[in-house]
Short mmCIF file of C-alpha atoms and ligand atoms in Angstrom, two decimals:
data_model
loop_
_atom_site.label_atom_id
_atom_site.label_comp_id
_atom_site.label_asym_id
_atom_site.label_seq_id
_atom_site.Cartn_x
_atom_site.Cartn_y
_atom_site.Cartn_z
CA MET A 21 120.27 138.40 138.25
CA ARG A 22 118.32 141.15 140.26
CA HIS A 23 114.88 141.86 138.96
CA ALA A 24 112.74 145.36 140.10
CA HIS A 25 108.89 144.53 139.45
CA THR A 26 106.31 147.50 139.40
CA VAL A 27 103.81 147.83 142.21
CA ALA A 28 101.04 146.44 139.86
CA GLN A 29 102.88 143.17 139.15
CA VAL A 30 103.36 142.61 143.15
CA ARG A 31 99.91 143.06 143.50
CA ALA A 32 99.01 140.77 140.98
CA ALA A 33 101.07 138.50 141.77
CA GLU A 34 99.61 138.57 145.74
CA GLN A 35 96.09 138.13 144.06
CA ALA A 36 97.11 135.10 142.31
CA SER A 37 98.77 133.40 145.53
CA PRO A 38 95.78 132.84 147.57
CA ASP A 39 96.90 129.74 149.06
CA LEU A 40 99.90 131.62 150.58
CA GLY A 41 97.49 134.63 151.95
CA PRO A 42 98.09 137.77 153.25
CA GLY A 43 98.56 136.98 156.86
CA LEU A 44 101.34 134.50 156.03
CA LEU A 45 102.97 137.24 153.70
CA MET A 46 103.00 139.58 156.42
CA GLN A 47 104.57 137.26 159.06
CA ARG A 48 107.67 136.28 156.47
CA ALA A 49 108.16 139.66 155.85
CA ALA A 50 107.93 141.18 159.43
CA ARG A 51 110.17 138.32 160.38
CA GLY A 52 113.02 139.59 157.48
CA LEU A 53 112.41 142.85 158.71
CA ALA A 54 113.78 142.00 162.08
CA GLN A 55 116.11 139.83 161.44
CA ALA A 56 117.40 142.70 159.72
CA VAL A 57 117.31 145.22 162.11
CA ILE A 58 118.80 142.28 164.88
CA ASP A 59 121.97 141.98 161.95
CA LEU A 60 122.35 146.20 161.91
CA LEU A 61 122.61 146.64 165.57
CA GLY A 62 124.09 143.45 166.25
CA GLY A 63 121.61 142.03 168.11
CA ALA A 64 118.40 143.22 169.83
CA TYR A 65 118.44 142.83 173.47
CA GLY A 66 118.50 146.70 175.38
CA ARG A 67 118.69 148.41 171.96
CA ARG A 68 115.91 151.01 171.56
CA VAL A 69 114.29 151.31 168.78
CA VAL A 70 110.92 153.57 167.55
CA LEU A 71 108.55 152.37 164.53
CA LEU A 72 107.07 155.18 162.68
CA VAL A 73 103.79 153.82 161.81
CA GLY A 74 101.24 154.53 158.93
CA SER A 75 97.93 153.25 158.96
CA GLY A 76 98.34 150.60 156.00
CA ASP A 77 99.87 147.01 155.74
CA ASN A 78 103.38 148.64 155.67
CA GLY A 79 102.70 150.24 159.13
CA GLY A 80 101.60 146.06 160.03
CA ASP A 81 104.92 145.14 159.11
CA ALA A 82 106.59 147.80 161.22
CA LEU A 83 104.44 146.54 164.38
CA TYR A 84 104.95 142.60 163.86
CA ALA A 85 108.74 143.34 163.63
CA GLY A 86 108.60 145.50 166.49
CA ALA A 87 106.97 142.33 168.37
CA VAL A 88 109.59 140.28 167.57
CA LEU A 89 112.32 142.81 168.32
CA ALA A 90 110.79 143.42 171.62
CA ARG A 91 110.09 139.78 172.79
CA ARG A 92 114.01 139.69 172.03
CA GLY A 93 114.69 142.54 174.67
CA ALA A 94 114.46 145.73 172.80
CA LEU A 95 112.89 148.73 174.14
CA VAL A 96 110.57 149.52 171.27
CA ASP A 97 108.09 152.95 170.75
CA ALA A 98 105.90 152.74 167.86
CA TRP A 99 104.26 156.12 167.43
CA LEU A 100 100.72 155.91 165.30
CA LEU A 101 101.14 158.83 162.40
CA GLY A 102 97.50 157.35 160.68
CA ALA A 103 94.37 157.92 160.47
CA ARG A 104 94.10 154.30 161.21
CA VAL A 105 96.25 151.23 162.09
CA HIS A 106 96.81 147.22 161.76
CA GLU A 107 94.70 146.23 164.37
CA ALA A 108 95.74 142.92 164.72
CA ALA A 109 99.70 143.80 164.48
CA LEU A 110 98.98 146.36 167.08
CA THR A 111 97.80 144.20 169.51
CA THR A 112 100.39 141.73 168.77
CA PHE A 113 103.02 144.37 169.33
CA ARG A 114 101.36 145.69 172.75
CA GLY A 115 100.96 142.04 173.93
CA ALA A 116 104.72 141.63 173.06
CA GLY A 117 105.72 144.11 175.32
CA GLY A 118 105.88 147.11 172.76
CA ARG A 119 104.99 151.02 173.69
CA VAL A 120 102.92 153.09 171.88
CA GLY A 121 103.62 156.51 171.82
CA THR A 122 103.84 160.14 170.30
CA PRO A 123 107.10 161.63 168.44
CA GLY A 124 109.74 162.69 171.14
CA PRO A 125 112.03 161.23 173.46
CA ALA A 126 112.82 157.41 173.89
CA THR A 127 110.08 156.03 176.46
CA ARG A 128 112.85 154.44 178.43
CA GLY A 129 115.72 157.17 178.74
CA ALA A 130 118.40 157.23 175.92
CA ALA A 131 117.98 158.14 172.17
CA HIS A 132 116.93 155.87 169.78
CA ASP A 133 119.50 153.61 168.55
CA LEU A 134 117.29 153.10 165.30
CA VAL A 135 114.15 153.96 163.19
CA VAL A 136 112.19 151.73 161.29
CA ASP A 137 110.24 153.59 158.36
CA GLY A 138 106.76 151.59 158.10
CA ILE A 139 104.68 155.17 157.14
CA VAL A 140 104.12 153.98 153.79
CA GLY A 141 104.91 151.36 151.08
CA ILE A 142 104.00 150.36 147.80
CA GLY A 143 100.31 151.80 148.33
CA GLY A 144 101.49 155.37 149.55
CA ARG A 145 101.45 158.48 147.20
CA PRO A 146 104.71 160.52 146.79
CA GLY A 147 105.91 162.89 149.60
CA LEU A 148 105.40 162.67 153.04
CA ALA A 149 102.03 164.17 155.43
CA PRO A 150 103.13 167.01 157.94
CA GLU A 151 102.98 164.61 161.27
CA ALA A 152 105.51 161.77 159.68
CA ILE A 153 107.81 165.14 158.77
CA ALA A 154 107.60 166.12 162.54
CA ALA A 155 108.42 162.59 163.83
CA LEU A 156 111.19 162.46 161.51
CA GLU A 157 112.75 165.52 163.21
CA ALA A 158 112.12 164.42 166.77
CA VAL A 159 114.44 161.26 166.17
CA SER A 160 117.65 161.22 167.24
CA ARG A 161 120.14 162.38 164.12
CA ASP A 162 122.04 159.54 164.70
CA ALA A 163 119.18 157.00 164.35
CA LEU A 164 119.86 154.05 161.81
CA VAL A 165 116.73 154.45 159.36
CA VAL A 166 115.57 151.20 158.13
CA ALA A 167 112.69 151.77 155.41
CA VAL A 168 110.01 149.19 155.45
CA ASP A 169 109.83 148.18 151.59
CA VAL A 170 110.78 151.54 149.96
CA PRO A 171 111.61 154.41 152.09
CA SER A 172 107.98 156.43 152.80
CA GLY A 173 107.73 159.59 149.89
CA LEU A 174 109.30 157.81 146.84
CA ASP A 175 107.46 156.66 144.09
CA ALA A 176 108.39 152.86 144.16
CA ASP A 177 107.40 152.35 140.28
CA THR A 178 109.81 155.43 138.30
CA GLY A 179 112.78 156.06 140.27
CA ARG A 180 111.52 159.55 140.91
CA ILE A 181 112.01 161.88 142.91
CA THR A 182 108.87 164.52 143.25
CA ALA A 183 108.38 165.55 146.98
CA PRO A 184 109.58 164.96 150.83
CA HIS A 185 110.47 161.28 151.85
CA VAL A 186 112.78 159.36 153.85
CA GLU A 187 116.27 158.87 153.19
CA ALA A 188 117.22 155.19 154.45
CA ASP A 189 120.41 153.88 155.68
CA VAL A 190 118.87 150.41 154.49
CA THR A 191 115.64 148.94 152.95
CA VAL A 192 114.33 146.04 153.44
CA THR A 193 112.05 144.66 150.51
CA PHE A 194 110.06 141.82 150.27
CA GLY A 195 109.39 139.33 147.04
CA SER A 196 111.22 141.42 144.97
CA HIS A 197 112.90 144.49 144.05
CA LYS A 198 110.95 147.46 142.85
CA VAL A 199 112.18 150.03 140.11
CA ALA A 200 112.69 152.20 142.99
CA HIS A 201 115.33 150.37 144.66
CA LEU A 202 117.53 150.58 141.01
CA VAL A 203 116.68 153.78 139.10
CA ASP A 204 118.82 156.79 140.43
CA PRO A 205 117.93 159.31 141.47
CA ALA A 206 115.26 157.49 143.93
CA ALA A 207 118.15 154.54 144.43
CA ALA A 208 120.26 156.96 146.11
CA ALA A 209 117.65 157.30 148.77
CA CYS A 210 117.36 153.67 149.50
CA GLY A 211 120.79 153.32 151.39
CA VAL A 212 121.75 149.42 150.63
CA VAL A 213 118.45 147.20 149.61
CA HIS A 214 117.98 143.91 151.33
CA LEU A 215 115.86 141.63 149.82
CA VAL A 216 113.69 139.07 151.59
CA GLY A 217 112.23 136.40 150.09
CA ILE A 218 108.45 135.82 150.94
CA GLY A 219 107.32 132.88 148.28
CA LEU A 220 105.32 135.20 145.32
CA ASP A 221 105.72 133.81 142.14
CA LEU A 222 106.63 136.85 139.76
CA PRO A 223 106.26 137.18 135.88
CA PRO A 224 108.97 138.55 134.02
CA ALA A 225 110.72 141.91 135.20
CA PRO A 226 110.63 145.40 133.46
CA VAL A 227 114.25 146.61 134.99
CA GLU A 228 116.46 144.11 136.21
CA ALA A 229 120.42 144.54 137.05
CA LEU A 230 123.31 142.01 135.68
CA GLN A 231 124.42 140.51 138.74
CA ALA A 232 128.72 138.62 138.47
CA ALA A 233 127.42 135.31 137.62
CA ASP A 234 125.17 136.79 134.86
CA VAL A 235 128.02 138.58 133.26
CA ALA A 236 130.42 135.40 133.50
CA ALA A 237 127.46 133.76 131.87
CA LEU A 238 127.80 136.43 128.64
CA LEU A 239 132.06 136.96 128.30
CA PRO A 240 132.85 135.52 125.22
CA VAL A 241 135.72 132.92 126.21
CA PRO A 242 138.11 131.43 123.25
CA ASP A 243 137.28 128.10 122.80
CA ARG A 244 140.71 126.12 121.65
CA HIS A 245 140.42 125.95 118.05
CA ALA A 246 139.57 130.20 118.58
CA HIS A 247 141.97 132.29 116.27
CA LYS A 248 141.94 136.22 116.40
CA TYR A 249 139.59 136.84 113.62
CA THR A 250 136.53 134.20 115.18
CA ARG A 251 137.03 136.19 118.52
CA GLY A 252 136.39 139.25 116.36
CA VAL A 253 137.81 142.23 115.26
CA VAL A 254 136.71 145.56 116.66
CA GLY A 255 137.37 149.28 114.63
CA VAL A 256 138.20 152.26 116.97
CA ARG A 257 137.40 155.28 114.80
CA ALA A 258 138.36 157.80 117.87
CA GLY A 259 141.02 160.81 119.10
CA SER A 260 141.74 163.70 116.93
CA SER A 261 144.43 166.16 117.11
CA ALA A 262 142.48 168.33 119.09
CA TYR A 263 142.11 164.87 121.43
CA PRO A 264 144.27 162.36 120.60
CA GLY A 265 144.25 160.71 124.41
CA ALA A 266 140.47 160.03 123.81
CA GLY A 267 141.52 157.35 120.96
CA GLN A 268 144.16 156.16 123.09
CA LEU A 269 141.66 155.28 125.84
CA CYS A 270 138.70 153.92 123.42
CA VAL A 271 141.83 151.59 122.00
CA ALA A 272 142.57 150.70 126.01
CA GLY A 273 138.96 150.04 126.11
CA ALA A 274 138.74 147.79 123.20
CA ALA A 275 142.08 146.11 123.76
CA SER A 276 141.32 144.80 127.08
CA GLY A 277 141.47 141.17 124.72
CA LEU A 278 138.10 140.33 124.83
CA ALA A 279 138.19 140.77 121.01
CA GLY A 280 140.65 139.23 118.99
CA MET A 281 141.85 142.78 117.19
CA VAL A 282 141.69 145.77 117.18
CA ARG A 283 141.86 148.50 114.12
CA TYR A 284 142.37 151.95 114.48
CA ARG A 285 142.17 155.25 113.10
CA PRO A 286 141.63 158.57 114.29
CA VAL A 287 138.43 160.27 113.02
CA ASP A 288 140.31 163.37 111.48
CA ASP A 289 143.11 160.84 110.12
CA ASP A 290 145.30 163.32 111.49
CA ARG A 291 148.80 161.05 111.16
CA GLU A 292 150.41 161.92 114.32
CA THR A 293 147.25 160.74 116.44
CA ALA A 294 147.57 157.21 114.82
CA ARG A 295 151.33 157.33 115.92
CA SER A 296 150.63 158.30 119.40
CA VAL A 297 148.08 155.50 119.50
CA LEU A 298 150.13 152.60 118.04
CA ALA A 299 153.13 154.04 120.78
CA ALA A 300 150.74 152.95 123.34
CA HIS A 301 149.01 149.94 121.86
CA PRO A 302 151.21 148.09 119.57
CA GLU A 303 148.87 145.13 119.18
CA VAL A 304 146.62 147.72 117.64
CA VAL A 305 146.81 147.57 113.96
CA THR A 306 146.09 150.87 111.44
CA GLY A 307 145.30 149.52 108.06
CA GLU A 308 142.47 149.05 106.28
CA GLY A 309 140.12 145.49 106.50
CA ARG A 310 137.29 144.13 107.72
CA VAL A 311 135.48 144.64 111.62
CA GLN A 312 132.73 142.74 113.19
CA ALA A 313 131.73 146.50 115.31
CA TRP A 314 132.67 149.82 114.99
CA VAL A 315 133.30 152.34 117.64
CA VAL A 316 132.69 155.61 116.52
CA GLY A 317 133.00 159.25 118.57
CA SER A 318 134.85 159.82 121.38
CA GLY A 319 137.56 162.86 120.86
CA GLY A 320 136.25 162.91 117.27
CA GLY A 321 135.05 166.59 117.48
CA ALA A 322 133.73 168.35 114.47
CA GLU A 323 134.57 165.39 112.14
CA ALA A 324 132.59 162.69 113.91
CA ALA A 325 129.92 163.18 111.83
CA ARG A 326 131.92 162.22 108.99
CA ALA A 327 133.43 159.31 110.03
CA LEU A 328 130.17 157.96 111.76
CA GLY A 329 128.93 158.36 107.94
CA GLU A 330 131.93 155.79 106.53
CA ALA A 331 131.18 153.59 109.48
CA LEU A 332 127.72 152.69 109.05
CA ASN A 333 128.73 151.97 105.09
CA ALA A 334 130.41 148.65 106.79
CA ARG A 335 126.85 147.73 107.49
CA VAL A 336 128.05 146.17 111.14
CA PRO A 337 127.13 147.04 114.57
CA VAL A 338 128.17 150.80 115.76
CA VAL A 339 128.72 151.90 119.23
CA ILE A 340 127.99 155.99 118.86
CA ASP A 341 129.63 157.98 121.66
CA ALA A 342 130.42 161.42 122.22
CA ASP A 343 130.77 163.73 119.46
CA ALA A 344 129.20 161.38 117.19
CA LEU A 345 125.92 161.26 119.02
CA ALA A 346 125.17 164.91 117.64
CA ALA A 347 125.08 163.02 114.12
CA VAL A 348 122.16 160.53 114.99
CA GLU A 349 118.71 162.04 114.15
CA ARG A 350 116.75 158.88 113.25
CA PRO A 351 117.20 154.97 113.92
CA LEU A 352 120.42 153.80 111.71
CA PRO A 353 120.61 151.00 109.08
CA VAL A 354 122.76 148.94 111.53
CA PRO A 355 122.56 147.51 115.24
CA ALA A 356 123.33 150.55 117.26
CA VAL A 357 124.35 151.14 121.12
CA LEU A 358 124.08 155.46 121.75
CA THR A 359 126.22 156.06 125.19
CA PRO A 360 125.19 159.60 125.91
CA HIS A 361 125.54 161.23 130.00
CA ALA A 362 122.59 162.87 130.93
CA GLY A 363 123.43 166.36 128.87
CA GLU A 364 123.84 164.42 125.60
CA LEU A 365 120.76 162.48 125.98
CA ALA A 366 119.42 165.48 126.94
CA ALA A 367 120.54 167.48 123.54
CA MET A 368 119.16 164.36 121.78
CA LEU A 369 115.94 164.32 122.94
CA GLY A 370 115.53 168.40 122.97
CA ILE A 371 115.16 168.39 126.61
CA SER A 372 117.00 169.65 129.73
CA ARG A 373 119.61 167.70 131.40
CA GLU A 374 117.72 168.39 134.74
CA GLU A 375 114.56 166.90 132.87
CA VAL A 376 116.78 163.53 131.94
CA GLU A 377 118.18 163.81 135.44
CA ASP A 378 114.61 163.63 136.91
CA ASP A 379 113.33 160.52 135.25
CA GLN A 380 116.20 158.66 133.98
CA LEU A 381 114.14 155.95 133.07
CA ALA A 382 111.89 157.77 130.95
CA ALA A 383 114.66 159.55 129.17
CA ALA A 384 116.23 156.14 128.34
CA ARG A 385 113.35 154.26 126.99
CA ARG A 386 112.49 156.88 124.84
CA ALA A 387 115.41 157.22 123.09
CA ALA A 388 115.92 153.74 122.77
CA ASP A 389 112.38 153.93 121.08
CA ARG A 390 113.15 156.70 119.23
CA PHE A 391 116.35 155.84 117.85
CA ASP A 392 115.79 152.08 117.53
CA ALA A 393 119.11 151.67 119.50
CA VAL A 394 120.40 149.98 122.45
CA VAL A 395 120.68 153.62 125.37
CA VAL A 396 123.77 153.85 127.65
CA LEU A 397 122.51 156.44 129.64
CA LYS A 398 125.44 156.80 132.05
CA GLY A 399 125.86 157.90 135.42
CA ARG A 400 126.14 156.68 138.83
CA ARG A 401 123.34 154.22 137.83
CA THR A 402 123.77 153.82 134.18
CA LEU A 403 120.64 152.85 132.34
CA VAL A 404 120.83 150.35 129.56
CA ALA A 405 117.44 150.03 127.52
CA GLU A 406 116.83 148.42 124.63
CA PRO A 407 114.21 149.76 122.18
CA VAL A 408 110.82 148.59 123.18
CA GLY A 409 112.07 146.28 125.91
CA ARG A 410 114.01 145.35 129.04
CA VAL A 411 116.30 148.11 130.91
CA ARG A 412 119.06 146.60 132.75
CA VAL A 413 120.32 149.00 135.62
CA ASN A 414 124.25 148.66 136.55
CA THR A 415 125.09 148.38 140.43
CA THR A 416 128.83 148.52 140.09
CA GLY A 417 131.32 151.34 139.95
CA THR A 418 132.67 153.90 142.35
CA PRO A 419 132.03 157.79 142.43
CA TRP A 420 135.77 158.06 141.56
CA LEU A 421 134.82 156.80 137.87
CA ALA A 422 133.65 160.02 137.51
CA THR A 423 136.37 160.98 135.47
CA ALA A 424 137.52 162.54 132.36
CA GLY A 425 137.77 159.53 129.59
CA ALA A 426 136.07 157.02 131.72
CA GLY A 427 133.61 157.04 128.99
CA ASP A 428 136.04 156.73 126.25
CA VAL A 429 137.01 153.24 127.61
CA LEU A 430 133.37 152.27 128.39
CA ALA A 431 132.68 152.70 124.57
CA GLY A 432 135.72 150.99 123.40
CA LEU A 433 135.03 147.90 125.37
CA THR A 434 131.49 147.61 124.32
CA GLY A 435 132.77 147.47 121.02
CA SER A 436 134.81 144.60 121.61
CA LEU A 437 132.02 142.78 122.89
CA VAL A 438 129.79 143.55 120.27
CA ALA A 439 132.55 142.40 117.36
CA ALA A 440 132.98 139.02 119.84
CA GLY A 441 129.40 138.24 119.24
CA LEU A 442 127.15 139.54 122.29
CA SER A 443 124.16 141.25 121.14
CA PRO A 444 124.04 144.98 121.85
CA PHE A 445 121.52 144.88 124.47
CA ASP A 446 124.24 142.09 126.61
CA ALA A 447 127.10 143.69 125.26
CA ALA A 448 126.21 147.24 126.63
CA SER A 449 125.47 145.97 129.83
CA ALA A 450 128.33 143.59 130.65
CA ALA A 451 131.02 146.23 129.53
CA CYS A 452 129.06 148.65 132.35
CA TRP A 453 129.10 146.02 134.77
CA LEU A 454 133.33 145.27 134.21
CA HIS A 455 134.16 148.89 134.05
CA GLY A 456 132.45 149.44 136.89
CA ALA A 457 134.07 146.41 138.24
CA ALA A 458 137.32 147.47 137.14
CA ALA A 459 137.03 151.08 138.94
CA SER A 460 136.55 149.56 142.05
CA LEU A 461 139.44 147.26 141.76
CA ALA A 462 141.67 150.04 140.41
CA SER A 463 140.90 152.88 143.02
CA ALA A 464 140.20 150.38 146.65
CA GLY A 465 139.16 154.17 147.88
CA ALA A 466 141.69 156.36 146.15
CA PRO A 467 141.13 158.65 143.39
CA ILE A 468 141.65 157.00 139.69
CA THR A 469 142.78 157.64 136.08
CA ALA A 470 140.60 156.46 132.82
CA ARG A 471 143.86 154.68 132.27
CA ALA A 472 143.96 152.50 134.90
CA VAL A 473 140.36 151.70 134.81
CA ALA A 474 141.45 149.94 131.25
CA ALA A 475 144.33 148.91 133.10
CA ALA A 476 142.16 146.79 135.53
CA LEU A 477 139.79 145.41 133.05
CA PRO A 478 141.51 142.23 132.43
CA GLU A 479 141.52 141.31 136.35
CA ALA A 480 137.64 142.13 136.64
CA VAL A 481 136.90 139.87 133.86
CA ARG A 482 139.69 137.31 135.34
CA ARG A 483 137.38 137.73 138.83
CA VAL A 484 134.05 136.92 137.06
CA LEU A 485 135.38 134.43 135.34
CA ASP A 486 136.48 132.14 138.60
CA ALA A 487 133.74 132.87 140.45
CA ARG A 488 131.98 130.89 137.32
N1 LIG B 19 101.96 142.92 148.43
C1 LIG B 19 102.83 142.27 149.04
O1 LIG B 19 103.34 141.30 148.25
C2 LIG B 19 103.19 142.55 150.57
C3 LIG B 19 102.75 143.73 151.17
N2 LIG B 19 103.56 144.10 152.40
C4 LIG B 19 103.50 145.23 152.88
O2 LIG B 19 101.95 146.05 152.62
C5 LIG B 19 102.15 147.12 152.23
C6 LIG B 19 101.42 148.16 150.93
O3 LIG B 19 100.56 148.06 152.47
P1 LIG B 19 99.03 148.91 151.68
O4 LIG B 19 98.79 148.48 150.86
O5 LIG B 19 98.36 148.70 152.96
O6 LIG B 19 99.67 150.12 151.53
P2 LIG B 19 100.74 151.23 152.35
O7 LIG B 19 102.19 151.02 151.52
O8 LIG B 19 100.92 150.56 153.87
O9 LIG B 19 99.68 152.32 152.61
C7 LIG B 19 98.86 153.17 152.10
C8 LIG B 19 97.89 153.44 153.04
O10 LIG B 19 98.43 154.92 153.28
C9 LIG B 19 97.86 156.12 153.09
N3 LIG B 19 98.62 156.88 152.45
C10 LIG B 19 99.24 156.62 151.09
N4 LIG B 19 100.04 157.52 151.05
C11 LIG B 19 100.35 158.61 152.41
C12 LIG B 19 101.62 159.13 152.54
N5 LIG B 19 102.13 160.04 151.57
N6 LIG B 19 101.11 159.39 153.29
C13 LIG B 19 100.38 159.60 154.63
N7 LIG B 19 99.98 157.95 154.12
C14 LIG B 19 99.58 157.82 153.02
C15 LIG B 19 96.72 155.63 152.67
O11 LIG B 19 95.67 155.85 153.10
P3 LIG B 19 94.59 157.16 152.53
O12 LIG B 19 95.64 158.04 152.90
O13 LIG B 19 94.34 156.89 151.30
O14 LIG B 19 93.30 156.98 153.76
C16 LIG B 19 96.56 153.94 152.82
O15 LIG B 19 95.94 153.35 153.46
C17 LIG B 19 104.03 146.89 151.12
O16 LIG B 19 104.36 147.96 151.11
C18 LIG B 19 104.64 146.12 152.45
O17 LIG B 19 105.08 146.82 153.30
C19 LIG B 19 104.19 143.05 153.14
O18 LIG B 19 103.46 143.13 154.35
C20 LIG B 19 103.85 141.64 152.52
C21 LIG B 19 103.73 141.06 151.17
N1 LIG B 20 128.78 158.88 140.62
C1 LIG B 20 128.94 158.44 139.89
N2 LIG B 20 129.23 156.91 140.16
C2 LIG B 20 129.62 156.10 139.62
N3 LIG B 20 129.88 156.23 138.41
C3 LIG B 20 129.75 157.54 137.75
C4 LIG B 20 129.53 158.34 138.13
N4 LIG B 20 129.21 159.42 137.85
C5 LIG B 20 129.94 159.08 136.36
N5 LIG B 20 129.96 157.78 136.49
C6 LIG B 20 130.70 156.92 135.36
O1 LIG B 20 132.01 157.49 134.37
C7 LIG B 20 132.07 157.63 133.47
C8 LIG B 20 132.00 158.52 133.11
O2 LIG B 20 131.63 158.62 131.65
P1 LIG B 20 131.52 160.42 130.32
O3 LIG B 20 130.46 160.80 131.19
O4 LIG B 20 131.36 159.72 129.08
O5 LIG B 20 132.99 161.22 130.70
P2 LIG B 20 133.84 161.46 129.59
O6 LIG B 20 133.05 161.60 128.58
O7 LIG B 20 135.25 162.27 130.35
O8 LIG B 20 135.12 159.72 128.94
C9 LIG B 20 130.56 156.89 133.64
O9 LIG B 20 130.48 155.40 132.56
C10 LIG B 20 129.65 156.72 134.09
O10 LIG B 20 128.86 156.31 134.25
K1 LIG B 21 108.12 152.75 154.12
#
């Protein structure tokens, strides 16, 4: 599991480990930072590096790392941007041969290869001072940008972007991820995030991200005595005469093989839709019968509210997607997973789409609390929020997944995992992970259809299980 802690939690952990001492933590952080820079540049000797140094310990990390790089033969400039500077780190930096200068060309000739953003870290307020903006503009556009701990200007705790900030290619963070590293839109400004362990003892994290091993541990694997009913039956109430394809795609996600059986009914009971879904998925059963979970709404049009009411009568968990989301006004009588994109969530909360996109974490949490349900806020970094609890961020996938019908596949897949016995929170977060992994497998850099994503799900499952 990848964990993201708040700044307050990191500060408290630092205070609670006096034997580590700030000096030791900083040395560990700086060594990890220097190594990450060396890895990125393929060496240190002769490389040109500039440090943007603020007044706090973030600048101190940059200076100590700069000293390591200078000792290894890099040509390192430091531009001091704050009213103060970490004096001990500056002395070490100078002693190692680092040069202190002002924004401009590299001290010794050619342009800088890499800039280290040590302006502010977890002690920073959002935004950049004019000197920092001027320094960033003075650096060559071709230089790689490595942020120390967090790209300066971001709010480490929320994932929001409210002011000018650094855009990093790589962020090197210490002890634990911070919320901004995982949650969009801030996460997109962090580039690749590299974690350096420094020995902090941290409490449970409010935000986390499943890794392949976590998904492998959650997946339902049939034992030798399994039959289709012990594996769970998922009911799909999706597709209609207006949108028969949504029925096919939702069933394709549900029929990925993680549940024992799929029962299908079009939202509007349109016979032609049922026939087309059966033709595409002969394994699906269309008659009445018990299910362990319902998926309702994808491509349902105006009939979706009635179909949701019928599904709720079954007293089993529901996954609610697309048109059925509009019918959710208060907590439901059964465990539920709601799968809105930003526009749908905005309508549910009575706010604008921009408000949801600007503060995705708050919007997902608010909806989970208000509807007492697991809320899957779909996007580049899909959030899965449980009521008054944890949030998981999905980090798999590809922008090619932004294609019509991909959400229908996700709803069906989520339903199959709920039917197989996972909790709504585990089912939703594991489904998002597999859905993104399947998209990447299907795409391999090329465009994909939602159907291709569903077709790649068994291979995504195989790879996860092989690694366990
Ligand atoms: N905790 C840990 O586990 C470890 C932490 N470590 C490192 O310490 C870092 C935190 O250091 P920190 O506490 O000194 O704060 P930091 O981020 O350097 O900046 C605060 C200073 O900047 C100023 N300032 C504020 N906002 C500003 C702005 N927008 N624009 C310009 N200036 C601004 C503000 O000064 P003020 O303006 O208030 O006088 C304040 O003095 C952390 O990110 C990590 O790198 C590692 O070494 C080891 C383990
Ligand atoms: N930029 C992106 N990068 C990765 N995944 C994305 C991106 N944009 C959207 N997605 C994913 O694509 C899917 C789109 O679902 P949705 O918006 O419901 O589409 P539809 O209603 O057409 O099925 C979601 O799983 C979402 O997380
Ligand atoms: K920084």
